[in-house]
XYZ file of C-alpha atoms in Angstrom:
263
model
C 85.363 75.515 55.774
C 84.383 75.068 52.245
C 80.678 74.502 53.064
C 80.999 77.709 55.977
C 81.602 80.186 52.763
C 79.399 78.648 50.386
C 76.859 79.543 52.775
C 78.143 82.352 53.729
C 78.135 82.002 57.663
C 81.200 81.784 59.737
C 83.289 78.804 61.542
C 84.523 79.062 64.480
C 85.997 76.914 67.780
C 88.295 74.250 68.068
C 91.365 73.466 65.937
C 91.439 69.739 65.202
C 94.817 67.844 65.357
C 94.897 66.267 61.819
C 94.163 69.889 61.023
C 96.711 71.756 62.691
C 96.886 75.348 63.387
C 97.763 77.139 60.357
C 95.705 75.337 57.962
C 92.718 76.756 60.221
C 94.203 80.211 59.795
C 94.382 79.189 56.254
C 90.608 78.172 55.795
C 89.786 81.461 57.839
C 88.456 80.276 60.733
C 86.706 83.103 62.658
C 87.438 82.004 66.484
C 90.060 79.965 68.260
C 88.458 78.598 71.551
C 90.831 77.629 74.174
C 93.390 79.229 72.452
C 93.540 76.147 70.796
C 95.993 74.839 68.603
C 99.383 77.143 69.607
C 100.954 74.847 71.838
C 100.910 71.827 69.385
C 102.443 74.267 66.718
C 105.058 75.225 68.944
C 106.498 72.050 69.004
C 110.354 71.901 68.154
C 111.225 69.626 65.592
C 112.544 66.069 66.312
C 110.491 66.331 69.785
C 109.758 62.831 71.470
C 105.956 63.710 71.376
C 104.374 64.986 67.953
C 101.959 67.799 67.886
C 99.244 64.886 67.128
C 99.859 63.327 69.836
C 98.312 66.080 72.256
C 96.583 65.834 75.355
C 94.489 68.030 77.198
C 95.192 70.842 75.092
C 98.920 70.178 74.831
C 99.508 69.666 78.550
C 102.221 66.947 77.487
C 104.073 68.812 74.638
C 104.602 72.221 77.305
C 108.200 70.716 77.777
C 109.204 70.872 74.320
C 107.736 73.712 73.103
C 110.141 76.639 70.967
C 108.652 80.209 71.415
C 110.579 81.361 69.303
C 108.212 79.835 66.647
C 105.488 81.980 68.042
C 105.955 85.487 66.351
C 105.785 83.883 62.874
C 101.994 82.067 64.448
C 101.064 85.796 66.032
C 101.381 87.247 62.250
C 99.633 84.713 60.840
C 97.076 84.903 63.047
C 96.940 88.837 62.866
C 96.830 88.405 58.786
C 93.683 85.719 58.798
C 91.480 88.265 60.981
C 90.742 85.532 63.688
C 89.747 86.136 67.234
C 90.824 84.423 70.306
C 88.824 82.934 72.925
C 91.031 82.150 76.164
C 89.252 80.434 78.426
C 91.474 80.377 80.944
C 89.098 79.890 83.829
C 89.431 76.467 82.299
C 93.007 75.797 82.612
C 93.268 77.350 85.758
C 90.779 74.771 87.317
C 91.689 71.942 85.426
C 95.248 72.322 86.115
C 95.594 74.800 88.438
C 96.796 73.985 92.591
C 92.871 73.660 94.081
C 92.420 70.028 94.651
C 89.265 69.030 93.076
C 87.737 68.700 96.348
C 88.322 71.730 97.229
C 86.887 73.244 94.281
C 83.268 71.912 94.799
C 83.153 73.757 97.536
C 83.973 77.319 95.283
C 80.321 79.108 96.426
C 78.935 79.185 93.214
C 78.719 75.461 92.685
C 75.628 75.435 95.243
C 73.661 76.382 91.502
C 74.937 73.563 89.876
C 73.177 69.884 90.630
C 75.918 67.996 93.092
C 76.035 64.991 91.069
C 77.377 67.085 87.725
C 80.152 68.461 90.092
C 80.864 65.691 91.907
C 81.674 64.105 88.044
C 83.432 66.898 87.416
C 85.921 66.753 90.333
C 86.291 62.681 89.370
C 86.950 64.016 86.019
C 89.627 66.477 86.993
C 91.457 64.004 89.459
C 91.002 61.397 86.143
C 92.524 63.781 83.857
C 95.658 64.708 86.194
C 96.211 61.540 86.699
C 96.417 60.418 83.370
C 98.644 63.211 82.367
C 101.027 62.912 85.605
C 100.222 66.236 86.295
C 101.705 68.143 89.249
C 100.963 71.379 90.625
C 103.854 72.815 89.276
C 103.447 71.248 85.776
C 100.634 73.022 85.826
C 101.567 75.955 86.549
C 104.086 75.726 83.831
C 101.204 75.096 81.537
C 99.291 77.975 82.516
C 102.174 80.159 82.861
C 102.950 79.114 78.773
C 99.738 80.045 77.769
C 99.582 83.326 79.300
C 102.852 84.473 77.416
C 101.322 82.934 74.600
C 97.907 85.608 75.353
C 100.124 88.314 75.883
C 101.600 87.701 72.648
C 98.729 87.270 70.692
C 96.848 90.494 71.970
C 100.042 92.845 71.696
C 100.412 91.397 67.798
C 97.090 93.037 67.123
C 95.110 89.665 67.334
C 91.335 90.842 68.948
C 89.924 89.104 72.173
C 86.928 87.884 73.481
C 86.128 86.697 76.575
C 84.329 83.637 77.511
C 84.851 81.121 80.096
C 83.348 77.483 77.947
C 80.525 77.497 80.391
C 78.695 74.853 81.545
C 82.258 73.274 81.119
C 84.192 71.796 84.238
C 83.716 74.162 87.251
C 82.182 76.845 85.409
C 79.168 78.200 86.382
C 77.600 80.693 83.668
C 77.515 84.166 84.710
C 80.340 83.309 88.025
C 82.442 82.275 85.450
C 83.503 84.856 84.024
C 84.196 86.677 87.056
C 86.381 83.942 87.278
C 88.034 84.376 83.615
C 88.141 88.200 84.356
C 90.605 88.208 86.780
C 92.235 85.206 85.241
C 92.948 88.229 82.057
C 94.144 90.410 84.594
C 96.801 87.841 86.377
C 97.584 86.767 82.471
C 99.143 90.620 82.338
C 96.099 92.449 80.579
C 94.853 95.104 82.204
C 91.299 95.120 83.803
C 90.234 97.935 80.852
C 91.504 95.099 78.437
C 89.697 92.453 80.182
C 86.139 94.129 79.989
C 86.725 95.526 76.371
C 86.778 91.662 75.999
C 82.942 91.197 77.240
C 81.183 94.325 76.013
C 83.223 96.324 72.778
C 84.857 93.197 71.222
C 81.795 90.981 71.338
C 79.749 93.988 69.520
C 82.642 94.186 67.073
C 82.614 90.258 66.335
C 78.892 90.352 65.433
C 79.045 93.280 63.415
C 76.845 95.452 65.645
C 78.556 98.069 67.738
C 75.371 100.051 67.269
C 73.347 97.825 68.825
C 75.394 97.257 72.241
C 78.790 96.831 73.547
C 79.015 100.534 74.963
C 76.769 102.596 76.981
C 75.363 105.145 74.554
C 71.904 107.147 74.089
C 70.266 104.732 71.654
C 71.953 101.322 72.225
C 70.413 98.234 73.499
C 69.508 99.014 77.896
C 71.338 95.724 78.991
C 74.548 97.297 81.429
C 75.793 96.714 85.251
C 75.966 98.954 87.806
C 78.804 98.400 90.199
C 79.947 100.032 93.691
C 83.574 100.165 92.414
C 85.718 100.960 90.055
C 85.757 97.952 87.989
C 89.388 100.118 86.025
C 91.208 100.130 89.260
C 90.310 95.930 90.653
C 88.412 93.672 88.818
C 86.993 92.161 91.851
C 84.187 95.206 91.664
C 82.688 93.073 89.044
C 81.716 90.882 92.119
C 79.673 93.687 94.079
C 76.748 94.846 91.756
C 74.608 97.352 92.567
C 72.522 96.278 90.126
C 71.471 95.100 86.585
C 69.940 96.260 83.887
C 68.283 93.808 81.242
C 66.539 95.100 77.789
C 65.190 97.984 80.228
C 64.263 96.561 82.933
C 66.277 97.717 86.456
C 67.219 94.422 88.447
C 68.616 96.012 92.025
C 70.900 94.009 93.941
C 68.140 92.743 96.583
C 65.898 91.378 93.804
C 69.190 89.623 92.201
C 69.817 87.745 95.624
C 66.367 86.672 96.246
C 66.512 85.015 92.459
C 69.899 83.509 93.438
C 68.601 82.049 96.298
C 65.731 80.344 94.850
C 68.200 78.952 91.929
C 70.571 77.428 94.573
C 70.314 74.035 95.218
C-alpha cells in the first residue's frame, strides 16, 4: 500500500488473511475481488474456527458468521471509496449443485483445451472434498454472499462486474453471461447488472468520456441485441451483432470465428 501511493498508482484484488479486511479499507485499497475478505470479518467472537483459518474464501466459517457485524463493514467500506468485484460465477460453480462432470459439458467449454477442464473438474471435486462440502452447504454459502452483495450495493458501495476469467469454468466473454444473471438471481436488477460492465467500469478508470455509454463521440465498441436486455438478461445471449473500435461484427461472422476457435 505504501509503495501503491508513493507511486501514485492504485492496489487492488485480494484481501490477505494476516491482513484482514479493514486494514485493507484502511490502506485504501481500490478493489475487493471475490468479495473477498467479508465473510472472515463476520466471524462472531469465541468461534471454533478463526477468521485466519479460512478456506476457500470462508466456505468453513459460513456457520458462524454474525450479520449483524455487517452494517458497521458496509460503512466502512462506503467511507474508503472501494469497489467490489463479485465474481459470483465463481462460487456458483465451485460450490454450486452441477457436479463437476456435468459442468465440462456447459457448451462453452468446447473453447477451452480438454485437459485444462478436465483439471479443473478434478480440482472442484478436490476442493469439495476437502471442505466436506454438500450441495446445500453450498448453497448456504452462496446464499450468504448474496445478502452480503445486496448489502454492499444498497450502502452506496459501487460494482463492477467481472467473472476471474480464465479461472475454474470460466470462459472469457461466456462468463460473464454467466456472472450476469448470477447479479440478477443475487436480487440486482438486470439495469444494475449491466451498469456493472459498461458505466461503472468507465467510472473506475476515470474515463466516462471515453466509453461506458453510447454517446455521439465515445469510443464505437457496443452490442446489438434482439431483446430487451432491461426486461431478461438472457438477451445478452442472442446478439445481433458487435461492434469493435468501429468495425460492425454481424452475428454470422461472430459464429464462423467461434467455430474456428472451438476445439
Amino acid at each position: 500500500a505504501e509503495t501503491a501511493r508513493r507511486l501514485n498508482i492504485r492496489f487492488v484484488g485480494h484481501v490477505p488473511l494476516d491482513v484482514g479486511l479493514e486494514r485493507a479499507l484502511r490502506q485504501g485499497q481500490a478493489s475487493l475481488d471475490h468479495v473477498d475478505g467479508l465473510i472472515e470479518a463476520l466471524v462472531r467472537e469465541g468461534s471454533p474456527v478463526k477468521p485466519t483459518e479460512s478456506a476457500f474464501f470462508g466456505a468453513n466459517l459460513v456457520a458462524y458468521v454474525d450479520e449483524s457485524k455487517l452494517p458497521r463493514l458496509v460503512g466502512l467500506a462506503k467511507a474508503s471509496g472501494t469497489w467490489i468485484v463479485p465474481t459470483q460465477t465463481l462460487f456458483e460453480s465451485m460450490a454450486g449443485p452441477d457436479a463437476p462432470e456435468a459442468m465440462t459439458r456447459w457448451p462453452e467449454m468446447r473453447f477451452w483445451p480438454s485437459r485444462t477442464v478436465a483439471q479443473w473438474a478434478q480440482a472442484t471435486a478436490t476442493t469439495r472434498a476437502q471442505l466436506g462440502m454438500t450441495a446445500e452447504q453450498g448453497q448456504r454459502m452462496n446464499e450468504l454472499r448474496r445478502r452480503i452483495m445486496k448489502a454492499l450495493y444498497q450502502g452506496g458501495v459501487p460494482f463492477l462486474l467481472g467473472s476471474d476469467a480464465p479461472q475454474w469454468w470460466n470462459v472469457p466473454g461466456f462468463s460473464i453471461e454467466r456472472e450476469l444473471a448470477a447479479m440478477v438471481r443475487a436480487g440486482f436488477t438486470p439495469f444494475q447488472a449491466f451498469e456493472m460492465g459498461t458505466r461503472n467500469v468507465a467510472r473506475f478508470f476515470g474515463a466516462e468520456e471515453d466509453f461506458g455509454t453510447v454517446a455521439v463521440g465515445k469510443r464505437a465498441d457496443l452490442v446489438l441485441l434482439d431483446g430487451n436486455p432491461l426486461e431478461d438478461v438472457t438477451s445478452w445471449k442472442h446478439r445481433a451483432g458487435v461492434m469493435v473500435r468501429g468495425k460492425w461484427y454481424d452475428r454470422d461472422e461472430i459464429r464462423r470465428r467461434l467455430d474456428e476457435l472451438s476445439r
